[in-house]
Every structure is written in C-alpha cells, then in structure tokens.
C-alpha cells in the first residue's frame, strides 16, 4: 500500500484526466477455475465480453460473459448445428478468429468433424454473418483437405501472411500424429503443398492443437503432446523469428521440455489443448486450457481453466504451473465492471442476469431481474421492512443483499441456486445506507455511517462468522462508498465540513488498524461520493455546490492527487462506473433529465442527456457491451435506461413500484 499523505494535497492541481496506465491493479471480481465443464477451449475478448467455446460433440456453442468469473454460470448459446450427416458428428476443438474482409469484419470458427467414423475427421470452417462472435454463422468450407485424417486446425498470421496449422498422421513420412502447415489465401482456403513440421514432445503418440502466440520479435507455436487421456498430456513449443518463412523448416526453433505439464501437488493432470486471449485492456496475455483432477487414464473430467501468461527476460512466454481448482485468481487486467466496482450497489450482473434491489413504497425489499434467455423481467419480495436503499453483490453464483432496518440494524439476505432466500441480523448501529465489497480472501465487508457519525464496519469470514469494529474519525455525513483495490480496502465519505475523507486498510498495516487521510475538497463535497479503482489509479466523484460533478483521482504511478471538473448541472448523488477503459458518471439533472458524463482514453469528457428523467438517484451497470441505468421513473415504476453508444437512452419500465 502506498499511503497518500496529507502533504500531497498542496500539490493537487486542476489538470485533465490522466491516461489510464498500462498495468492495472486487481480491483475486479476474483475467480476460480474451472470456467466450463468442457475440453479443448478457445477464448476471445470482444465488445465488452469474453466468448468461450469448447468441444460439444454434435454442435458448436459459445458462452459469453462480461466477466471471466461469469463464464462459469452463463448459459450456452448454440451457434452451429450442421444438417449434413457427413460432418455433423464427433465435432471437436472449435477455434475462434476474427478477420477483416472487404465486406467487413467477420468471425471464423475452425473445427473438426466426421460422419461418426474417427478416421474420417476433417477440418471445417464456418463464417459469421456480421461482426459478432455469437453469430449467426453459415457453413463456409472444408479446409486443408489431403484426403486423410486431419484435426485441430487453426490459422496464425506471420509476416502479414496467413498460415493454417493442423494435426494429421504420419509425421510426413509414416508414424504417429504430426503437425502440418500450409499457406492460406483467405480465411477458408489454402494453397501449395503442405509442410510437415517436426516437433518434440516427450512421448511418441500425439502432436496436436497447434496455437499461435505473438511475442516480442517472434511467433510461438504452442502444441499438445501425448494422449489427452493420459495424465502426462502437456504443452510444448516451437518458435520462429519475425521475417522468417514458416514453410522453411530450418527457420523454426524447438524449445526444450514442456511449457505446461501436470502439477501433482495442485491436483492438476493432463493440462493441454489450449488457446490464448488478450485481457480486456489489451495489456496481458492469458492462456485457456483443459485439465483433469485425476491421474487415471480417462477422457472424462476435462474442464476449462485459465491463468495469466508472463514474459521472461529472453522474450519467451512463461505459462507457470497449472493452478489448483481451489486457487483464487485476480481476473484479467481491465476485466469489466462487475459487482465490486464501485462496490456494493443496488444493481449488478450475476450469471448474465441483470439484477436490481430497491425499497418499495411499503418498505419491503424488492428484487427485479432480467433474464437474457427469455428476455423478460421478473420480480419478487425478499422481506423487510427496510429503511433507505439496499445494496448487494454476487459472490460466485450466490447473491448477497444488505439493508438498514427502521430501527437501525444491519440486515443480510442471501440466495444460492437451488435454495430459497435466507436472512440474518448483523446487529445494531447503522444510521445510513450500507456499502461494501467482497475481498479476494472471501470476506464480505459492509460499511455504513453509525449514529455518532463514525464509520461502522462489519465483516463475515468464509465460515459465516460475523465480526464488527469501528473505523475511527471522519465525522461522516451521508452514505460512504467502498471498494477493493487489490488486497486493500478503501472507503470514502463526506465529512461534516463537506470534505472528502478516505479510510484505508491493507494486510500488514500498523497494529492492524485502518488509516485515515484527507483528500481535501473542504466545502466542495455536497453529495455522497462514488468511485472505483482502475489501473494504478483511484477515482472518486461527487456533486459540488454549483451542481457540477467534480473528480479527484490518485495515481500510484507518480504519487499525485489531481482534480478536474466534469461539468453538468445535477442534483442528488452521482453514480460512476468503469466499463472497459471508459469511465462514466450518471446523475439526475436539475432540469429533470438524466445526465451521462463520459471519458474515453485519448479524449475529453463529453456529456449527453436522456429527456425522461429519474426521480431517485440512478445506479448503472455494464452488461456485455451495453450500459444500463436504473432508477425510479416519473410513474413510480423501476425504469431501465439502455444507454446508446452515440448518446441518449431508450427507457423500458420494469414495473413494480419504487419508494421515492
């Protein structure tokens, strides 16, 4: 933790928003493997969502989620089922790629299929109708067909030219499976003679699943060896320098030994058949692969896992060792906003569903959710009565919601798949709306203003035990906002002098006591703060006395606190989210309109408005590549404003009644 000292405040300057740094901290939802129960995974990130495909046998399906953690619970979307019986069985190993064509960008899925006889496997490709990896698709071609068994084909680009790599029998001269290469003339055609690429592998029977990874000055071709049913199925690697011809065998370098292999201590066996994808902010490489939890020879139990790729000083990739399923990982850099940014809110995404919690006019805790499967809104009541506004966050497939009771107690509701809503009392001492976050160690944290103006803190351990302390100082008014920043906890609130107060805690802090510093802005903070962590920066927004939105942010890179004003004419408390690299603030306008203030990398802050305004303070969420803002409409119902990229929003009533 790099503590912000008050002496920095004298250096705070009115400057434009800094560019987002290239190495973000981990402030998004932690995840654990597996991501999917399937094998032979391929993954890409596009338009605000991860898109994953695995072997399904009779079809090609894609799972899409705005967060990596969400892939574990989202439904499959079937994108291709071939009616041709000569190629609609034993459908294996899809691989997703995007190429720009004269008619526009198109997605191509390369896969292996047969008529039910293994020896008749060939490589095929389907093409999307538009620029969406979720389809729809149409059949395009059989590709690189030499009249014999061929599987695991996919393209790579080197020196600006496309090549197709696949696995077939013979090692070019008889014997077990071998890798082959051929130049491509389009995403669905190849030309010239095939070239057999010799490849080491620690065993004799298989060389398959060749996948390209671009490194500094070189292309790395990572492939699987041994029988995938064996615990020793593993990844090996060859590489070629930029400028060298891949069809000249002597240009390839064989790297010794496996680059990803079984990890008995972690209970991971047979890691292989991988893909690569870039993090949402395009700063990290990640590997997706399948593995098993048994050393028994079997094709069953292979599940999809992901972990980051680092780069050695010599420019080679380092895949590390396959992680245990119990290992908690930070998500890819720039993983889109989920529930922990800016922390607990009334709206969040869970299992691809959009959820909102609010107080009804009769004081009951009411829950709305939108299901993408049937595209309908449902509503139920979780209990009550409550006072103020509730907040919540998902924890894996569970949903947790907190609210203040009329007598000032903190109440906790939670739901898990297959069960009913449960609740418990976390005790007295709450005078305002709660906020909170889930930390990487599985603790659930809740903060709120106590009756004496101090900051009250509750937390639950993974074993369910609830604890409480008070974070002293602050003289808080209104409602705080909290978020995680790596393994740190940060809370911001408005002081009685209308200043911005900041509490922080990190492992190893002196005496295990939270720190408190002053972010200044005395007399300027006239609303509850909102904010998030992004990259190596911490961002906080609030309404000033003149109704404009002010922004303070601390950059850990140069250790400076800065301030700028985003404009606007708003009332109430704003709400800020990060969506990819875009930062957005939403608030009610003094004229009844709903304002959106947006900053994108390389640009300045822009503003637009929706003419139909909210009658309560809005909250926003990112769902796939969409932005949704929810608040009470003029008729008292819950309204979802789907904000358009070019500006303006399309409102849809979710029904029910929300307390003013």
XYZ file of C-alpha atoms in Angstrom:
660
model
C 0.000 0.000 0.000
C 1.331 3.403 -0.960
C -0.261 5.696 1.567
C -1.463 9.070 0.408
C -0.072 11.656 2.817
C -1.783 14.961 3.509
C 1.309 16.809 2.339
C 0.377 15.772 -1.192
C -2.737 17.894 -1.059
C -0.741 21.057 -1.526
C 0.385 19.663 -4.852
C -3.107 18.820 -6.110
C -3.586 20.512 -9.458
C -6.520 21.199 -11.725
C -5.396 19.034 -14.629
C -7.003 16.929 -17.375
C -7.706 13.296 -16.610
C -4.614 11.149 -16.789
C -4.295 8.416 -19.372
C -5.200 5.032 -17.933
C -1.960 3.223 -17.004
C -0.937 0.031 -18.726
C -0.692 -2.223 -15.660
C -3.934 -2.094 -13.664
C -4.291 -3.402 -10.146
C -6.747 -6.158 -9.401
C -9.984 -4.487 -8.368
C -12.441 -6.757 -10.174
C -14.256 -9.900 -9.167
C -11.850 -12.723 -8.203
C -12.456 -16.074 -9.863
C -11.607 -19.724 -9.526
C -11.292 -22.393 -12.167
C -12.965 -24.222 -13.819
C -14.722 -21.823 -16.148
C -16.582 -24.541 -18.047
C -17.087 -28.325 -17.823
C -15.805 -28.828 -21.393
C -12.470 -29.622 -23.046
C -10.438 -28.129 -25.941
C -11.247 -24.486 -25.090
C -10.844 -21.420 -27.267
C -11.428 -17.893 -25.986
C -11.538 -14.309 -27.214
C -12.499 -10.970 -25.694
C -14.571 -8.678 -27.906
C -17.042 -5.822 -27.425
C -17.132 -5.967 -23.647
C -17.420 -9.733 -23.212
C -15.401 -12.929 -23.090
C -16.505 -15.550 -25.615
C -15.624 -19.182 -24.901
C -16.186 -22.349 -26.940
C -15.314 -25.962 -26.096
C -15.843 -29.402 -27.619
C -19.542 -30.367 -27.502
C -19.633 -33.318 -29.915
C -22.724 -32.549 -32.004
C -22.681 -28.741 -32.290
C -20.710 -25.566 -31.646
C -21.770 -23.399 -28.728
C -20.455 -20.189 -27.227
C -20.594 -18.920 -23.670
C -20.375 -15.127 -23.323
C -19.882 -13.060 -20.176
C -18.706 -9.535 -19.337
C -16.537 -11.004 -16.572
C -14.280 -14.035 -16.658
C -15.860 -15.316 -13.446
C -19.297 -15.135 -15.052
C -18.413 -17.751 -17.689
C -18.911 -20.464 -15.080
C -22.644 -19.772 -14.779
C -23.867 -18.305 -18.084
C -25.966 -20.419 -20.469
C -24.618 -21.814 -23.733
C -25.639 -20.195 -26.999
C -25.626 -22.780 -29.803
C -24.232 -21.081 -32.929
C -23.876 -24.014 -35.345
C -25.527 -27.390 -35.825
C -24.747 -28.923 -39.230
C -27.565 -30.808 -41.024
C -25.043 -32.642 -43.256
C -24.574 -36.187 -41.849
C -21.133 -36.456 -43.425
C -19.756 -33.841 -40.994
C -22.111 -33.391 -38.037
C -20.702 -35.963 -35.607
C -17.638 -36.007 -33.342
C -17.489 -32.210 -33.599
C -14.298 -31.273 -31.772
C -11.940 -28.430 -30.916
C -13.527 -25.169 -32.128
C -11.184 -22.202 -32.564
C -12.492 -18.613 -32.834
C -10.776 -15.998 -35.016
C -11.688 -12.595 -36.432
C -10.502 -11.359 -39.848
C -11.304 -8.149 -41.674
C -12.745 -8.796 -45.131
C -13.681 -6.349 -47.927
C -17.314 -6.767 -46.902
C -16.370 -6.010 -43.265
C -15.051 -7.880 -40.222
C -16.148 -11.499 -39.967
C -15.705 -14.230 -37.377
C -14.499 -17.704 -38.340
C -14.754 -20.844 -36.233
C -12.430 -23.668 -37.288
C -13.385 -27.111 -36.047
C -13.027 -30.832 -36.639
C -15.947 -33.143 -37.521
C -16.720 -36.535 -39.051
C -19.573 -38.811 -40.118
C -19.156 -40.788 -36.905
C -16.053 -42.678 -38.029
C -12.924 -41.289 -36.371
C -10.721 -41.867 -39.422
C -12.999 -39.579 -41.446
C -12.284 -36.479 -39.362
C -11.525 -33.379 -41.422
C -11.132 -29.656 -40.709
C -14.003 -27.267 -41.432
C -14.735 -23.564 -41.055
C -17.923 -21.546 -40.593
C -18.281 -17.789 -41.158
C -20.377 -15.227 -39.280
C -22.972 -13.093 -40.995
C -21.657 -9.959 -39.283
C -19.161 -8.751 -36.719
C -20.391 -10.769 -33.747
C -18.637 -13.887 -32.424
C -22.036 -15.144 -31.236
C -23.221 -15.447 -34.832
C -25.299 -16.237 -36.722
C -22.968 -18.437 -38.829
C -23.131 -20.269 -42.135
C -21.012 -23.137 -43.432
C -18.028 -21.939 -45.403
C -15.651 -24.761 -46.376
C -13.702 -27.908 -45.725
C -10.149 -26.648 -45.364
C -6.670 -28.121 -45.996
C -8.050 -31.491 -47.108
C -5.431 -34.015 -48.236
C -7.801 -36.972 -48.239
C -6.716 -38.238 -44.841
C -7.369 -37.788 -41.129
C -6.991 -34.147 -40.057
C -7.918 -32.434 -36.774
C -7.283 -29.331 -34.626
C -6.762 -26.865 -37.454
C -6.467 -23.160 -36.903
C -4.804 -20.182 -38.572
C -1.964 -17.943 -37.481
C -0.554 -14.786 -39.047
C 3.174 -14.286 -39.559
C 4.851 -11.511 -41.552
C 1.380 -10.354 -42.557
C 0.574 -13.707 -44.222
C -1.974 -16.253 -43.015
C -0.977 -19.880 -42.438
C -3.022 -22.892 -41.426
C -1.670 -25.368 -38.860
C -3.258 -28.721 -38.085
C -2.605 -32.255 -36.894
C -2.566 -35.327 -39.127
C -0.987 -38.764 -39.285
C 2.455 -39.741 -40.429
C 4.897 -37.077 -39.289
C 5.183 -36.518 -43.015
C 6.794 -39.932 -43.532
C 4.836 -42.532 -41.579
C 4.337 -42.840 -37.846
C 2.194 -41.099 -35.212
C 0.419 -37.760 -35.472
C 2.369 -34.789 -36.773
C 1.895 -31.048 -37.243
C 1.382 -29.668 -40.744
C 1.473 -26.150 -42.189
C 0.122 -24.601 -45.372
C -0.185 -21.013 -46.591
C -3.699 -19.528 -46.726
C -5.175 -17.357 -49.463
C -8.311 -16.492 -47.483
C -9.763 -17.441 -44.089
C -11.249 -20.590 -45.706
C -8.752 -21.601 -48.427
C -5.153 -22.802 -48.529
C -2.635 -23.115 -51.342
C 0.540 -25.031 -52.131
C 1.966 -28.190 -50.663
C 1.661 -28.979 -47.006
C 4.827 -28.935 -44.891
C 5.345 -31.436 -42.076
C 6.758 -29.634 -39.039
C 8.880 -31.897 -36.789
C 8.002 -31.317 -33.132
C 9.441 -32.779 -29.921
C 7.096 -33.807 -27.160
C 8.375 -36.200 -24.521
C 6.203 -39.016 -25.870
C 5.685 -40.512 -29.292
C 1.967 -40.721 -29.996
C 0.469 -37.224 -30.457
C 1.265 -33.737 -31.719
C -1.973 -31.731 -31.875
C -3.741 -28.459 -31.155
C -1.139 -26.035 -32.595
C -1.931 -22.467 -31.500
C -0.039 -19.265 -32.257
C 1.061 -16.701 -29.674
C 2.708 -13.453 -30.734
C 5.757 -12.464 -28.678
C 8.427 -9.777 -28.974
C 10.001 -10.396 -32.371
C 8.822 -13.988 -32.621
C 5.786 -16.163 -33.156
C 5.398 -19.067 -30.739
C 3.514 -22.179 -31.852
C 2.282 -23.998 -28.761
C 1.020 -27.562 -29.218
C -0.143 -30.538 -27.162
C 1.662 -33.869 -26.896
C 0.851 -37.353 -25.568
C -2.614 -38.882 -25.455
C -5.154 -36.482 -23.926
C -6.476 -39.356 -21.789
C -3.113 -39.629 -20.032
C -2.145 -37.545 -17.012
C 1.021 -36.555 -18.913
C -0.811 -34.756 -21.719
C 1.147 -31.476 -21.862
C 2.170 -28.434 -23.882
C 5.393 -27.955 -25.865
C 6.522 -25.065 -28.030
C 8.339 -24.096 -31.234
C 9.015 -20.538 -32.405
C 10.059 -18.578 -35.461
C 11.591 -15.116 -35.797
C 9.750 -12.272 -37.460
C 10.713 -12.080 -41.127
C 11.463 -15.809 -41.435
C 9.401 -18.093 -43.706
C 7.334 -20.616 -41.667
C 7.402 -23.103 -44.571
C 11.198 -23.422 -44.308
C 11.682 -25.966 -41.524
C 15.165 -24.767 -40.539
C 13.672 -21.395 -39.554
C 11.871 -22.953 -36.602
C 13.425 -23.224 -33.143
C 12.437 -26.159 -30.938
C 12.158 -25.151 -27.290
C 13.221 -27.940 -24.919
C 10.875 -29.554 -22.443
C 7.200 -28.986 -21.725
C 5.975 -25.443 -21.113
C 2.876 -26.579 -19.173
C 2.670 -30.016 -17.554
C 0.947 -31.926 -14.762
C 1.118 -30.469 -11.254
C 0.509 -33.346 -8.880
C 0.718 -31.160 -5.766
C -2.107 -28.978 -7.101
C -4.167 -31.945 -8.311
C -3.926 -30.970 -11.985
C -3.287 -33.644 -14.608
C -3.229 -33.601 -18.397
C -3.138 -29.825 -18.970
C -3.296 -29.064 -22.668
C -5.210 -28.236 -25.840
C -5.040 -24.538 -25.224
C -5.955 -21.183 -26.662
C -4.750 -17.659 -25.949
C -6.636 -14.421 -25.391
C -5.808 -10.837 -24.510
C -7.071 -9.058 -21.404
C -9.885 -6.521 -21.881
C -7.467 -3.585 -21.695
C -5.053 -5.332 -24.094
C -2.130 -5.340 -21.638
C -1.924 -9.047 -20.740
C -1.788 -12.436 -22.439
C -3.799 -15.281 -20.917
C -3.887 -18.994 -21.619
C -7.055 -21.084 -21.572
C -6.651 -24.877 -21.482
C -8.262 -28.038 -20.191
C -7.086 -30.186 -17.309
C -8.240 -33.043 -15.084
C -8.203 -33.766 -11.353
C -7.293 -37.439 -11.704
C -4.146 -39.273 -12.761
C -6.244 -42.142 -14.107
C -6.204 -42.709 -17.870
C -9.546 -41.205 -18.925
C -11.044 -38.668 -21.284
C -13.694 -37.798 -18.720
C -13.454 -34.920 -16.276
C -11.574 -32.482 -18.501
C -12.582 -28.911 -17.590
C -11.671 -25.460 -18.867
C -9.207 -23.371 -16.872
C -7.453 -20.019 -17.418
C -4.408 -18.302 -15.977
C -2.124 -15.403 -16.963
C 0.925 -15.652 -19.213
C 4.015 -13.707 -18.192
C 7.073 -12.995 -20.319
C 10.646 -13.967 -19.497
C 13.561 -11.580 -19.950
C 14.615 -13.509 -23.083
C 11.228 -12.811 -24.731
C 9.762 -16.297 -24.249
C 6.355 -16.852 -22.669
C 6.078 -18.267 -19.166
C 2.895 -20.222 -18.506
C 3.778 -21.093 -14.906
C 2.386 -24.266 -13.409
C -1.290 -25.198 -13.741
C -3.165 -23.884 -10.726
C -5.322 -25.909 -8.369
C -9.071 -25.505 -8.702
C -9.077 -24.076 -5.160
C -6.717 -21.225 -6.151
C -8.307 -17.756 -6.179
C -7.037 -15.613 -9.045
C -7.312 -11.957 -9.923
C -9.122 -11.607 -13.260
C -7.517 -10.294 -16.442
C -6.452 -6.667 -16.418
C -9.399 -4.424 -17.241
C -11.960 -7.131 -16.501
C -15.200 -5.170 -16.995
C -17.098 -3.695 -14.105
C -18.996 -6.312 -12.162
C -20.155 -6.017 -8.543
C -17.054 -4.827 -6.721
C -16.585 -1.604 -8.708
C -17.596 0.688 -7.100
C -18.545 -1.929 -4.529
C -21.957 -2.961 -3.343
C -24.773 -1.328 -5.312
C -28.475 -1.735 -5.934
C -27.781 -3.182 -9.413
C -25.349 -5.838 -10.568
C -24.822 -8.637 -13.064
C -24.926 -12.246 -11.911
C -24.898 -15.239 -14.255
C -25.634 -12.942 -17.209
C -28.819 -11.751 -15.496
C -29.282 -8.085 -14.625
C -30.448 -7.665 -11.029
C -31.780 -4.680 -9.111
C -32.852 -4.306 -5.466
C -34.807 -1.396 -4.062
C -37.240 -0.327 -1.365
C -40.915 -0.478 -2.310
C -43.402 2.133 -1.026
C -44.473 -0.295 1.708
C -40.858 -0.573 2.878
C -40.266 -4.117 1.605
C -37.012 -5.211 -0.028
C -37.991 -5.877 -3.643
C -35.947 -7.662 -6.279
C -36.199 -7.260 -10.062
C -34.177 -9.299 -12.519
C -33.907 -9.516 -16.310
C -33.145 -12.898 -17.865
C -31.391 -12.918 -21.286
C -32.773 -16.373 -22.107
C -36.404 -15.307 -22.416
C -35.755 -11.537 -22.220
C -38.336 -10.956 -19.523
C -38.313 -9.101 -16.212
C -39.322 -10.895 -13.032
C -39.945 -9.523 -9.567
C -40.153 -10.922 -6.054
C -40.046 -9.662 -2.455
C -37.184 -10.703 -0.171
C -38.535 -9.330 3.114
C -38.428 -6.215 5.254
C -39.339 -3.617 6.187
C -36.192 -1.652 5.384
C -35.178 1.997 5.506
C -33.150 3.865 2.916
C -31.689 1.977 -0.046
C -30.301 -1.591 -0.056
C -27.028 -2.683 -1.641
C -25.685 -6.042 -2.737
C -23.117 -8.038 -4.633
C -22.821 -11.522 -6.112
C -20.318 -13.980 -4.681
C -19.887 -16.657 -7.308
C -23.399 -17.925 -8.040
C -24.739 -16.544 -4.743
C -26.359 -13.155 -4.268
C -25.975 -11.114 -1.087
C -28.000 -8.032 -0.167
C -27.741 -5.698 2.838
C -30.103 -3.029 4.135
C -30.853 -0.945 7.230
C -33.975 -1.761 9.200
C -36.178 1.092 10.538
C -34.636 0.593 13.987
C -31.072 0.920 12.666
C -29.969 -2.700 12.408
C -27.959 -4.191 9.551
C -29.884 -6.988 7.844
C -28.334 -9.528 5.448
C -30.275 -11.512 2.840
C -28.718 -14.133 0.578
C -29.728 -16.597 -2.086
C -27.915 -19.564 -3.645
C -29.023 -21.632 -6.667
C -31.448 -24.348 -5.685
C -32.352 -22.691 -2.404
C -34.677 -20.049 -1.035
C -33.856 -16.566 0.215
C -32.390 -16.594 3.715
C -31.694 -13.718 6.084
C -29.832 -12.892 9.263
C -29.341 -9.969 11.624
C -25.853 -8.463 11.746
C -26.682 -6.185 14.670
C -27.466 -2.536 15.524
C -25.569 0.661 14.881
C -26.408 1.723 11.316
C -27.734 5.217 10.589
C -27.411 5.353 6.793
C -27.332 3.171 3.705
C -24.687 0.423 3.725
C -21.866 -0.093 1.234
C -19.281 -2.851 0.936
C -17.214 -5.250 -1.100
C -16.028 -8.837 -1.309
C -12.277 -9.252 -0.898
C -10.111 -11.866 -2.589
C -9.893 -13.955 0.597
C -13.672 -14.465 0.545
C -14.593 -11.984 3.281
C -17.812 -9.998 2.875
C -17.429 -6.415 4.112
C -20.115 -3.836 4.883
C -19.572 -0.208 5.936
C -22.027 2.463 6.982
C -22.467 5.635 8.969
C -23.012 4.979 12.662
C -25.413 7.145 14.730
C -22.440 9.058 16.200
C -21.070 9.881 12.738
C -18.215 7.377 12.823
C -17.653 4.684 10.217
C -19.109 1.333 11.288
C -17.642 -1.846 9.767
C -18.999 -5.382 9.700
C -17.381 -8.362 8.019
C -18.170 -12.040 7.611
C -15.483 -14.683 7.308
C -15.876 -17.506 4.764
C -17.002 -19.746 7.657
C -20.013 -17.441 8.174
C -18.896 -15.809 11.443
C -19.715 -12.089 11.603
C -17.420 -9.515 13.232
C -17.591 -5.780 13.792
C -15.355 -2.827 14.544
C -15.387 0.965 14.167
C -13.056 2.841 11.862
C -12.471 5.909 13.985
C -12.530 9.501 12.874
C -14.252 11.104 9.988
C -17.423 12.728 11.357
C -19.326 11.175 8.445
C -22.497 12.574 6.913
C -24.500 10.844 4.212
C -23.533 7.428 2.868
C -19.976 6.189 2.193
C -18.713 4.215 -0.810
C -16.258 1.320 -0.512
C -14.240 -0.753 -2.978
C -11.351 -3.187 -3.039
C -8.025 -2.211 -4.608
C -6.004 -5.412 -4.900
C -5.801 -6.718 -1.316
C -6.553 -3.252 0.091
C -9.858 -1.862 1.335
C -10.805 1.749 0.637
C -13.763 3.753 1.929
C -14.680 7.342 1.007
C -17.263 9.545 2.699
C -18.310 13.171 3.028
C -17.221 14.902 6.220
C -19.358 17.370 8.161
C -17.204 20.157 6.664
C -18.106 18.907 3.167
C -14.629 17.468 2.660
C -13.686 14.127 1.166
C -12.486 11.652 3.805
C -10.586 8.463 2.952
C -10.068 5.347 5.079
C -7.766 2.525 4.007
C -6.653 -0.847 5.280
C -4.116 -3.296 3.900
C -2.506 -6.515 5.175
C 0.353 -5.658 7.496
C -0.825 -2.135 8.334
C 0.479 -0.977 11.731
C -1.429 -2.525 14.651
C -3.935 -3.866 12.088
C -5.775 -0.534 12.383
C -7.205 1.304 9.367
C -5.644 4.590 8.323
C -7.468 7.843 7.644
C -6.323 10.691 5.419
C -7.883 13.772 3.938
C -8.412 14.129 0.201
C -9.239 17.761 0.714
C -12.078 19.424 -1.186
C -13.199 21.154 2.025
C -16.564 22.768 1.390
C -16.832 21.218 -2.089
C -18.446 17.800 -1.463
C -22.244 18.204 -1.498
C -23.330 14.612 -2.186
C -22.427 11.078 -1.321
C -19.197 10.162 -3.139
C -18.969 7.469 -5.790
C -15.937 5.902 -7.401
C -13.830 2.942 -8.386
C -10.270 1.702 -8.709
C -8.877 1.331 -12.181
C -5.335 0.536 -13.142
C -2.947 2.121 -10.665
C -5.434 4.925 -10.028
C -8.268 5.522 -7.585
C -11.175 7.667 -8.781
C -13.815 9.486 -6.736
C -16.665 11.713 -7.975
C -19.127 13.971 -6.124
C -21.526 16.869 -6.719
C -20.337 20.361 -5.865
C -22.436 23.277 -4.574
C -22.987 24.590 -8.113
C -24.357 21.226 -9.305
C -21.318 20.203 -11.359
C -19.533 16.865 -10.949
C -16.018 17.071 -9.573
C -13.471 14.304 -9.954
C -10.490 13.537 -7.744
C -8.059 10.785 -8.563
C -4.868 9.491 -7.071
C -2.208 7.941 -9.298
C 0.097 5.466 -7.597
C 2.482 5.744 -10.546
C 3.607 9.303 -9.850
C 2.130 9.520 -6.332
C -0.012 12.542 -7.072
C -3.574 13.577 -6.291
C -5.326 15.543 -9.028
C -8.673 17.206 -9.537
C -10.768 18.157 -12.541
C -14.371 19.149 -13.087
C -16.600 17.192 -15.450
C -19.383 19.766 -15.589
C -23.078 19.065 -15.611
C -25.987 20.527 -13.679
C -27.151 17.748 -11.360
C -28.919 17.110 -8.086
C -28.674 14.231 -5.638
C -25.713 11.854 -5.646
C -23.989 10.745 -8.869
C -23.027 7.168 -9.696
C -19.814 6.218 -11.512
C -18.786 3.019 -13.278
C -15.857 1.825 -15.323
C -16.717 -0.132 -18.466
C -13.579 -1.440 -20.116
C -11.399 1.685 -20.315
C -14.381 4.033 -20.459
C -15.349 5.978 -17.326
C -18.964 7.109 -16.962
C -20.888 9.149 -14.386
C -24.695 9.268 -14.245
C -26.850 11.687 -12.242
C -30.234 13.395 -12.151
C -30.271 16.805 -13.790
C -31.663 19.988 -12.279
C -33.975 20.080 -15.301
C -35.298 16.552 -14.673
C -33.152 14.961 -17.371
C -30.821 12.037 -16.727
C -27.215 13.068 -17.354
C -24.305 10.946 -18.562
C -20.709 12.253 -18.394
C -18.181 10.097 -20.274
C -14.401 9.970 -20.577
C -12.643 7.678 -23.051
C -8.867 7.238 -23.434
C -7.373 9.910 -25.622
C -10.427 12.154 -25.436
C -12.050 14.765 -23.241
C -15.141 14.476 -21.085
C -18.384 14.551 -23.072
C -21.932 14.932 -21.823
C -25.345 13.842 -23.085
C -28.786 13.509 -21.562
C -31.899 11.378 -21.655
C -35.004 13.574 -21.772
C -37.039 11.298 -19.498
C -35.535 11.788 -16.057
C -35.119 9.656 -12.963
C -36.874 10.542 -9.701
C -34.345 8.762 -7.479
C -30.557 8.699 -7.701
C -29.546 6.330 -10.518
C -27.281 3.304 -10.438
C -25.614 1.829 -13.511
C -24.239 -1.497 -14.631
C -22.339 -2.860 -17.608
C -23.889 -5.914 -19.246
C -21.871 -7.366 -22.129
C -21.158 -4.286 -24.251
C -24.271 -2.450 -23.061
C -24.711 0.227 -20.399
C -27.884 0.193 -18.307
C -29.037 2.800 -15.783
C -31.813 2.018 -13.309
C -33.865 4.376 -11.159
C -37.429 5.251 -10.235
C -39.304 6.805 -13.151
C -41.918 9.559 -13.079
C -44.719 6.984 -12.684
C -43.021 5.332 -9.698
C -42.001 2.167 -11.548
C -38.440 0.937 -11.908
C -37.068 2.114 -15.262
C -34.093 0.703 -17.158
C -32.410 3.271 -19.432
C -30.350 1.402 -22.050
C -27.762 3.989 -22.965
C -26.763 4.155 -26.609
C -23.072 4.443 -27.595
C -23.760 7.586 -29.639
C -25.729 9.194 -26.799
C -29.196 9.167 -25.361
C -31.046 6.301 -23.752
C -34.023 4.087 -24.521
C -36.117 3.694 -21.332
C -38.011 0.499 -20.515
C -40.220 0.123 -17.456
C -39.510 -2.911 -15.313
C -42.802 -2.425 -13.478
C -43.460 -2.565 -9.768
C -43.264 0.464 -7.525
C -40.182 2.078 -6.008
C -40.263 4.280 -2.926
C -39.380 7.926 -3.628
